[in-house]
PDB file of C-alpha atoms in Angstrom:
ATOM      1  CA  MET A   1      24.750   1.037   5.115  1.00  0.00           C
ATOM      2  CA  ALA A   2      25.560  -1.250   2.171  1.00  0.00           C
ATOM      3  CA  LEU A   3      29.317  -0.861   2.736  1.00  0.00           C
ATOM      4  CA  GLU A   4      28.956  -1.188   6.499  1.00  0.00           C
ATOM      5  CA  TYR A   5      27.136  -4.483   6.348  1.00  0.00           C
ATOM      6  CA  LYS A   6      28.785  -5.683   3.149  1.00  0.00           C
ATOM      7  CA  VAL A   7      25.498  -6.401   1.356  1.00  0.00           C
ATOM      8  CA  SER A   8      23.937  -4.890  -1.741  1.00  0.00           C
ATOM      9  CA  ARG A   9      21.593  -1.896  -1.725  1.00  0.00           C
ATOM     10  CA  PRO A  10      18.666  -4.001  -3.098  1.00  0.00           C
ATOM     11  CA  THR A  11      19.130  -6.421  -0.261  1.00  0.00           C
ATOM     12  CA  ILE A  12      19.022  -3.670   2.334  1.00  0.00           C
ATOM     13  CA  TYR A  13      15.885  -2.211   0.766  1.00  0.00           C
ATOM     14  CA  LYS A  14      14.255  -5.672   0.680  1.00  0.00           C
ATOM     15  CA  VAL A  15      14.893  -6.104   4.398  1.00  0.00           C
ATOM     16  CA  LEU A  16      13.633  -2.623   5.161  1.00  0.00           C
ATOM     17  CA  LYS A  17      10.454  -3.366   3.197  1.00  0.00           C
ATOM     18  CA  LEU A  18       9.817  -6.581   5.058  1.00  0.00           C
ATOM     19  CA  ALA A  19      10.294  -4.788   8.349  1.00  0.00           C
ATOM     20  CA  ARG A  20       8.218  -1.767   7.497  1.00  0.00           C
ATOM     21  CA  VAL A  21       5.238  -2.846   9.615  1.00  0.00           C
ATOM     22  CA  LYS A  22       7.433  -3.540  12.602  1.00  0.00           C
ATOM     23  CA  LEU A  23      10.368  -1.603  14.134  1.00  0.00           C
ATOM     24  CA  LEU A  24      11.270   0.438  11.061  1.00  0.00           C
ATOM     25  CA  LYS A  25       7.792   1.614  10.189  1.00  0.00           C
ATOM     26  CA  PRO A  26       7.799   5.465  10.019  1.00  0.00           C
ATOM     27  CA  GLN A  27       5.215   6.811  12.510  1.00  0.00           C
ATOM     28  CA  SER A  28       2.976   9.819  12.088  1.00  0.00           C
ATOM     29  CA  SER A  29       4.148  12.680  14.230  1.00  0.00           C
ATOM     30  CA  THR A  30       3.717  16.340  14.798  1.00  0.00           C
ATOM     31  CA  ASN A  31       6.958  17.155  13.023  1.00  0.00           C
ATOM     32  CA  ASN A  32       5.528  15.744   9.801  1.00  0.00           C
ATOM     33  CA  LEU A  33       8.203  13.093   9.327  1.00  0.00           C
ATOM     34  CA  PHE A  34       5.651  10.784   7.771  1.00  0.00           C
ATOM     35  CA  LYS A  35       5.104   9.643   4.339  1.00  0.00           C
ATOM     36  CA  GLN A  36       2.661  11.230   1.933  1.00  0.00           C
ATOM     37  CA  ALA A  37       2.229  10.942  -1.768  1.00  0.00           C
ATOM     38  CA  ARG A  38       0.980  13.190  -4.556  1.00  0.00           C
ATOM     39  CA  PHE A  39      -0.239  12.170  -7.930  1.00  0.00           C
ATOM     40  CA  GLY A  40      -1.222  14.276 -10.886  1.00  0.00           C
ATOM     41  CA  ILE A  41      -1.380  14.349 -14.658  1.00  0.00           C
ATOM     42  CA  LYS A  42       0.468  16.503 -17.171  1.00  0.00           C
ATOM     43  CA  ARG A  43       0.116  16.222 -20.933  1.00  0.00           C
ATOM     44  CA  LEU A  44       3.250  15.060 -22.810  1.00  0.00           C
ATOM     45  CA  ALA A  45       1.510  15.019 -26.185  1.00  0.00           C
ATOM     46  CA  LYS A  46       3.293  16.545 -29.119  1.00  0.00           C
ATOM     47  CA  VAL A  47       6.524  17.136 -27.199  1.00  0.00           C
ATOM     48  CA  GLU A  48       8.723  15.224 -29.598  1.00  0.00           C
ATOM     49  CA  LYS A  49       8.814  17.813 -32.373  1.00  0.00           C
ATOM     50  CA  SER A  50       8.962  20.731 -30.020  1.00  0.00           C
ATOM     51  CA  ILE A  51      11.897  19.108 -28.222  1.00  0.00           C
ATOM     52  CA  GLN A  52      13.714  18.550 -31.492  1.00  0.00           C
ATOM     53  CA  ASP A  53      13.295  22.262 -32.323  1.00  0.00           C
ATOM     54  CA  LYS A  54      14.451  23.351 -28.858  1.00  0.00           C
ATOM     55  CA  LEU A  55      17.504  21.151 -29.002  1.00  0.00           C
ATOM     56  CA  LYS A  56      18.489  22.715 -32.321  1.00  0.00           C
ATOM     57  CA  ARG A  57      18.186  26.222 -30.886  1.00  0.00           C
ATOM     58  CA  GLN A  58      19.663  25.456 -27.515  1.00  0.00           C
ATOM     59  CA  ALA A  59      22.224  22.719 -26.964  1.00  0.00           C
ATOM     60  CA  LYS A  60      22.182  22.708 -23.179  1.00  0.00           C
ATOM     61  CA  ARG A  61      19.285  23.170 -20.731  1.00  0.00           C
ATOM     62  CA  TYR A  62      19.492  22.541 -17.049  1.00  0.00           C
ATOM     63  CA  ASN A  63      16.635  22.437 -14.518  1.00  0.00           C
ATOM     64  CA  LYS A  64      17.696  23.895 -11.182  1.00  0.00           C
ATOM     65  CA  SER A  65      14.374  23.257  -9.377  1.00  0.00           C
ATOM     66  CA  TYR A  66      14.113  20.424  -6.932  1.00  0.00           C
ATOM     67  CA  PRO A  67      11.156  18.388  -5.798  1.00  0.00           C
ATOM     68  CA  GLY A  68       8.951  19.788  -3.131  1.00  0.00           C
ATOM     69  CA  GLU A  69       7.357  18.663   0.127  1.00  0.00           C
ATOM     70  CA  LEU A  70       5.222  15.628  -0.376  1.00  0.00           C
ATOM     71  CA  LEU A  71       5.512  12.346  -2.224  1.00  0.00           C
ATOM     72  CA  LYS A  72       3.976  13.752  -5.319  1.00  0.00           C
ATOM     73  CA  GLY A  73       3.168  12.356  -8.693  1.00  0.00           C
ATOM     74  CA  GLN A  74       2.497  13.301 -12.195  1.00  0.00           C
ATOM     75  CA  SER A  75       1.949  11.757 -15.552  1.00  0.00           C
ATOM     76  CA  THR A  76       2.783  12.906 -19.029  1.00  0.00           C
ATOM     77  CA  ASN A  77       1.580  11.611 -22.386  1.00  0.00           C
ATOM     78  CA  SER A  78       3.126  11.185 -25.755  1.00  0.00           C
ATOM     79  CA  PRO A  79       0.829   9.627 -28.364  1.00  0.00           C
ATOM     80  CA  ARG A  80      -0.408   6.444 -26.702  1.00  0.00           C
ATOM     81  CA  GLU A  81       2.024   6.712 -23.762  1.00  0.00           C
ATOM     82  CA  TYR A  82       1.786   8.414 -20.344  1.00  0.00           C
ATOM     83  CA  LEU A  83       4.429   9.041 -17.772  1.00  0.00           C
ATOM     84  CA  PHE A  84       3.279   8.491 -14.199  1.00  0.00           C
ATOM     85  CA  VAL A  85       5.492  10.043 -11.510  1.00  0.00           C
ATOM     86  CA  ALA A  86       5.433  10.047  -7.668  1.00  0.00           C
ATOM     87  CA  ILE A  87       7.909  11.692  -5.305  1.00  0.00           C
ATOM     88  CA  ASP A  88       8.187  11.145  -1.563  1.00  0.00           C
ATOM     89  CA  ASP A  89       7.749  14.188   0.637  1.00  0.00           C
ATOM     90  CA  TYR A  90      10.376  13.322   3.200  1.00  0.00           C
ATOM     91  CA  SER A  91      13.218  11.771   1.143  1.00  0.00           C
ATOM     92  CA  ARG A  92      12.427  13.237  -2.330  1.00  0.00           C
ATOM     93  CA  GLU A  93      12.729   9.692  -3.664  1.00  0.00           C
ATOM     94  CA  LEU A  94      11.338   9.630  -7.253  1.00  0.00           C
ATOM     95  CA  TYR A  95       9.294   6.856  -8.872  1.00  0.00           C
ATOM     96  CA  ALA A  96       8.182   6.909 -12.520  1.00  0.00           C
ATOM     97  CA  CYS A  97       6.838   4.578 -15.148  1.00  0.00           C
ATOM     98  CA  ILE A  98       5.627   4.904 -18.738  1.00  0.00           C
ATOM     99  CA  MET A  99       2.091   3.526 -19.194  1.00  0.00           C
ATOM    100  CA  PRO A 100       0.001   3.008 -22.315  1.00  0.00           C
ATOM    101  CA  ASP A 101      -2.861   5.211 -21.096  1.00  0.00           C
ATOM    102  CA  LYS A 102      -4.050   7.260 -18.061  1.00  0.00           C
ATOM    103  CA  THR A 103      -6.899   5.025 -16.980  1.00  0.00           C
ATOM    104  CA  ALA A 104      -7.662   4.094 -13.440  1.00  0.00           C
ATOM    105  CA  PHE A 105      -6.251   0.637 -14.198  1.00  0.00           C
ATOM    106  CA  SER A 106      -2.876   2.080 -15.297  1.00  0.00           C
ATOM    107  CA  ALA A 107      -2.785   4.446 -12.340  1.00  0.00           C
ATOM    108  CA  ALA A 108      -3.500   1.502  -9.961  1.00  0.00           C
ATOM    109  CA  LYS A 109      -0.895  -0.629 -11.692  1.00  0.00           C
ATOM    110  CA  PHE A 110       1.717   2.072 -11.357  1.00  0.00           C
ATOM    111  CA  LEU A 111       0.921   2.631  -7.652  1.00  0.00           C
ATOM    112  CA  THR A 112       0.977  -1.081  -6.906  1.00  0.00           C
ATOM    113  CA  GLU A 113       4.002  -2.257  -8.973  1.00  0.00           C
ATOM    114  CA  GLN A 114       6.201   0.806  -9.157  1.00  0.00           C
ATOM    115  CA  VAL A 115       5.579   2.495  -5.807  1.00  0.00           C
ATOM    116  CA  ILE A 116       4.122   0.242  -3.081  1.00  0.00           C
ATOM    117  CA  GLU A 117       6.020  -2.957  -3.864  1.00  0.00           C
ATOM    118  CA  PRO A 118       9.593  -1.506  -4.070  1.00  0.00           C
ATOM    119  CA  CYS A 119       8.941   1.209  -1.449  1.00  0.00           C
ATOM    120  CA  PRO A 120      10.834   0.451   1.798  1.00  0.00           C
ATOM    121  CA  TYR A 121       8.485   2.617   3.926  1.00  0.00           C
ATOM    122  CA  VAL A 122       4.787   2.808   4.552  1.00  0.00           C
ATOM    123  CA  ILE A 123       2.827   5.406   2.576  1.00  0.00           C
ATOM    124  CA  ASP A 124       0.213   7.094   4.780  1.00  0.00           C
ATOM    125  CA  VAL A 125      -1.360   9.589   2.343  1.00  0.00           C
ATOM    126  CA  ILE A 126      -1.539  10.050  -1.412  1.00  0.00           C
ATOM    127  CA  TYR A 127      -2.221  13.604  -2.646  1.00  0.00           C
ATOM    128  CA  SER A 128      -3.509  13.876  -6.221  1.00  0.00           C
ATOM    129  CA  ASP A 129      -5.519  16.046  -8.536  1.00  0.00           C
ATOM    130  CA  ASN A 130      -9.236  15.261  -9.201  1.00  0.00           C
ATOM    131  CA  GLY A 131      -8.596  13.224 -12.381  1.00  0.00           C
ATOM    132  CA  THR A 132     -10.863  10.254 -12.955  1.00  0.00           C
ATOM    133  CA  GLU A 133      -7.826   7.967 -12.928  1.00  0.00           C
ATOM    134  CA  PHE A 134      -7.352   8.782  -9.249  1.00  0.00           C
ATOM    135  CA  LYS A 135     -10.807   9.513  -7.920  1.00  0.00           C
ATOM    136  CA  GLY A 136     -14.014   7.479  -7.900  1.00  0.00           C
ATOM    137  CA  THR A 137     -16.230   5.102  -6.025  1.00  0.00           C
ATOM    138  CA  LYS A 138     -15.164   2.194  -3.796  1.00  0.00           C
ATOM    139  CA  ASP A 139     -14.983   0.004  -6.969  1.00  0.00           C
ATOM    140  CA  HIS A 140     -12.523   2.324  -8.708  1.00  0.00           C
ATOM    141  CA  GLU A 141      -9.188   0.506  -9.294  1.00  0.00           C
ATOM    142  CA  PHE A 142      -6.982   3.209  -7.888  1.00  0.00           C
ATOM    143  CA  VAL A 143      -9.236   3.786  -4.880  1.00  0.00           C
ATOM    144  CA  LYS A 144      -9.310   0.099  -4.122  1.00  0.00           C
ATOM    145  CA  VAL A 145      -5.474  -0.113  -4.167  1.00  0.00           C
ATOM    146  CA  CYS A 146      -5.328   2.776  -1.632  1.00  0.00           C
ATOM    147  CA  TYR A 147      -7.961   1.189   0.570  1.00  0.00           C
ATOM    148  CA  ASP A 148      -6.323  -2.237   0.525  1.00  0.00           C
ATOM    149  CA  ASN A 149      -2.983  -0.724   1.611  1.00  0.00           C
ATOM    150  CA  ASN A 150      -4.447   1.596   4.259  1.00  0.00           C
ATOM    151  CA  ILE A 151      -3.504   4.689   2.252  1.00  0.00           C
ATOM    152  CA  ASN A 152      -5.570   7.788   2.686  1.00  0.00           C
ATOM    153  CA  GLN A 153      -6.350   9.953  -0.271  1.00  0.00           C
ATOM    154  CA  LYS A 154      -6.304  13.776  -0.471  1.00  0.00           C
ATOM    155  CA  PHE A 155      -7.007  15.927  -3.507  1.00  0.00           C
ATOM    156  CA  THR A 156      -6.105  19.329  -4.876  1.00  0.00           C
ATOM    157  CA  LYS A 157      -8.729  22.035  -4.863  1.00  0.00           C
ATOM    158  CA  VAL A 158     -10.857  21.957  -8.025  1.00  0.00           C
ATOM    159  CA  GLY A 159      -9.618  24.522 -10.494  1.00  0.00           C
ATOM    160  CA  ARG A 160      -6.447  25.109  -8.507  1.00  0.00           C
ATOM    161  CA  PRO A 161      -3.771  22.976 -10.310  1.00  0.00           C
ATOM    162  CA  GLN A 162      -1.051  25.179  -8.806  1.00  0.00           C
ATOM    163  CA  THR A 163      -1.610  23.454  -5.480  1.00  0.00           C
ATOM    164  CA  ASN A 164       0.076  20.471  -7.010  1.00  0.00           C
ATOM    165  CA  GLY A 165       2.968  22.667  -8.105  1.00  0.00           C
ATOM    166  CA  LYS A 166       5.753  20.525  -6.768  1.00  0.00           C
ATOM    167  CA  ALA A 167       4.589  17.649  -8.937  1.00  0.00           C
ATOM    168  CA  GLU A 168       4.726  20.013 -11.863  1.00  0.00           C
ATOM    169  CA  ARG A 169       8.321  20.875 -11.040  1.00  0.00           C
ATOM    170  CA  VAL A 170       9.233  17.193 -10.937  1.00  0.00           C
ATOM    171  CA  ILE A 171       7.823  16.874 -14.443  1.00  0.00           C
ATOM    172  CA  ARG A 172       9.854  19.842 -15.632  1.00  0.00           C
ATOM    173  CA  THR A 173      12.967  18.241 -14.135  1.00  0.00           C
ATOM    174  CA  LEU A 174      12.233  14.999 -15.944  1.00  0.00           C
ATOM    175  CA  MET A 175      11.542  16.752 -19.232  1.00  0.00           C
ATOM    176  CA  GLN A 176      14.659  18.845 -19.094  1.00  0.00           C
ATOM    177  CA  MET A 177      17.136  16.402 -17.681  1.00  0.00           C
ATOM    178  CA  TRP A 178      15.838  13.212 -19.256  1.00  0.00           C
ATOM    179  CA  HIS A 179      13.378  13.668 -22.120  1.00  0.00           C
ATOM    180  CA  GLU A 180      14.981  16.703 -23.795  1.00  0.00           C
ATOM    181  CA  LYS A 181      18.525  15.302 -23.440  1.00  0.00           C
ATOM    182  CA  CYS A 182      17.842  12.154 -25.463  1.00  0.00           C
ATOM    183  CA  GLU A 183      16.717  11.296 -28.954  1.00  0.00           C
ATOM    184  CA  PHE A 184      14.764   8.096 -28.369  1.00  0.00           C
ATOM    185  CA  THR A 185      14.818   5.465 -31.146  1.00  0.00           C
ATOM    186  CA  ASN A 186      11.662   3.772 -29.888  1.00  0.00           C
ATOM    187  CA  SER A 187       9.382   3.294 -26.833  1.00  0.00           C
ATOM    188  CA  GLY A 188      11.706   0.652 -25.358  1.00  0.00           C
ATOM    189  CA  HIS A 189      14.659   3.025 -25.588  1.00  0.00           C
ATOM    190  CA  ARG A 190      12.662   5.716 -23.893  1.00  0.00           C
ATOM    191  CA  LYS A 191      11.796   3.377 -21.011  1.00  0.00           C
ATOM    192  CA  GLN A 192      15.469   2.260 -20.707  1.00  0.00           C
ATOM    193  CA  GLU A 193      16.658   5.872 -20.438  1.00  0.00           C
ATOM    194  CA  LEU A 194      13.965   6.625 -17.882  1.00  0.00           C
ATOM    195  CA  THR A 195      15.248   3.766 -15.709  1.00  0.00           C
ATOM    196  CA  ARG A 196      18.816   5.174 -15.952  1.00  0.00           C
ATOM    197  CA  PHE A 197      17.666   8.648 -15.052  1.00  0.00           C
ATOM    198  CA  LEU A 198      15.688   7.435 -11.996  1.00  0.00           C
ATOM    199  CA  ASN A 199      18.828   5.685 -10.749  1.00  0.00           C
ATOM    200  CA  PHE A 200      20.820   8.916 -11.256  1.00  0.00           C
ATOM    201  CA  TYR A 201      18.146  11.017  -9.611  1.00  0.00           C
ATOM    202  CA  ASN A 202      17.778   8.824  -6.511  1.00  0.00           C
ATOM    203  CA  THR A 203      21.405   7.617  -5.968  1.00  0.00           C
ATOM    204  CA  VAL A 204      23.749  10.201  -7.537  1.00  0.00           C
ATOM    205  CA  LYS A 205      22.176  13.642  -7.698  1.00  0.00           C
ATOM    206  CA  PRO A 206      22.249  15.465  -4.324  1.00  0.00           C
ATOM    207  CA  HIS A 207      19.206  17.572  -3.477  1.00  0.00           C
ATOM    208  CA  SER A 208      19.500  21.048  -2.020  1.00  0.00           C
ATOM    209  CA  SER A 209      16.614  20.400   0.386  1.00  0.00           C
ATOM    210  CA  LEU A 210      18.293  17.330   1.883  1.00  0.00           C
ATOM    211  CA  THR A 211      20.992  18.817   4.081  1.00  0.00           C
ATOM    212  CA  LYS A 212      22.443  18.114   7.513  1.00  0.00           C
ATOM    213  CA  LYS A 213      25.114  19.944   9.496  1.00  0.00           C
ATOM    214  CA  ASP A 214      28.006  17.898  10.760  1.00  0.00           C
ATOM    215  CA  GLU A 215      28.165  18.640  14.491  1.00  0.00           C
ATOM    216  CA  THR A 216      31.942  17.928  14.561  1.00  0.00           C
ATOM    217  CA  THR A 217      33.152  19.920  11.592  1.00  0.00           C
ATOM    218  CA  GLY A 218      30.331  22.391  11.302  1.00  0.00           C
ATOM    219  CA  LYS A 219      30.090  21.693   7.546  1.00  0.00           C
ATOM    220  CA  THR A 220      26.734  21.205   5.874  1.00  0.00           C
ATOM    221  CA  HIS A 221      26.362  18.089   3.720  1.00  0.00           C
ATOM    222  CA  THR A 222      23.893  17.569   0.917  1.00  0.00           C
ATOM    223  CA  PHE A 223      22.413  14.108   0.332  1.00  0.00           C
ATOM    224  CA  THR A 224      20.751  12.024  -2.333  1.00  0.00           C
ATOM    225  CA  PRO A 225      17.255  10.579  -1.676  1.00  0.00           C
ATOM    226  CA  TYR A 226      18.717   7.113  -1.038  1.00  0.00           C
ATOM    227  CA  GLU A 227      21.292   8.472   1.360  1.00  0.00           C
ATOM    228  CA  TRP A 228      18.521  10.337   3.184  1.00  0.00           C
ATOM    229  CA  LEU A 229      16.405   7.181   3.534  1.00  0.00           C
ATOM    230  CA  GLU A 230      19.433   5.219   4.880  1.00  0.00           C
ATOM    231  CA  PHE A 231      20.055   7.916   7.397  1.00  0.00           C
ATOM    232  CA  TYR A 232      16.370   7.907   8.477  1.00  0.00           C
ATOM    233  CA  PHE A 233      16.175   4.107   8.905  1.00  0.00           C
ATOM    234  CA  LYS A 234      19.505   3.982  10.745  1.00  0.00           C
ATOM    235  CA  GLN A 235      18.224   6.606  13.186  1.00  0.00           C
ATOM    236  CA  SER A 236      14.972   4.588  13.587  1.00  0.00           C
ATOM    237  CA  VAL A 237      16.964   1.484  14.537  1.00  0.00           C
ATOM    238  CA  ASN A 238      19.325   3.352  16.901  1.00  0.00           C
ATOM    239  CA  ASN A 239      16.426   5.077  18.612  1.00  0.00           C
ATOM    240  CA  GLY A 240      14.404   1.881  18.929  1.00  0.00           C
TER     241      GLY A 240
END
């Protein structure tokens, strides 16, 4: 789309975001082509030393798992830092940000600044675990952000963390393809490399679950999350 209209990708996403409540807004439907989100927490503490040991024993490690079905999220902590992650169910688009803690305030800040604001589509549902950073009364920061943006909340079953398994796999992908591949000099370097990885994950790395068959050639093509989103919005416009 960027090449076709001779404008940058950020410009296209900005236009799509502005139009998301109008023609391009994804609608709920029986075929589940709507947007949901999942959020969860996973401990990152004490990974630095274990990663160093693993890298010495094994030079190369590759994660061959891909994100699952919903926009899911996760967070991981290193001393005084947590990684919040969300992944879109339909497009597998990945969002992530390192925060200083896992409080409701940080969860709300991540959702607002790193997911809702840059997201070119409307989020209908957020699926998370039952952590206090995600669940609470109407005055809870994260709950308020969801309410203000007309986002419904759903939660995993208590004592059944495996029901958020796809978020766990996203964390493993991040750990193996980003965190374990780099020796970070400081927190700023870690954040910089995370930004680079997100760009790679969303714009370069094809996902095995994002495939379409070319009706002309019969060949099956695999897409990146951004390519999948561009295809979706182009179809929305053409069918409008």
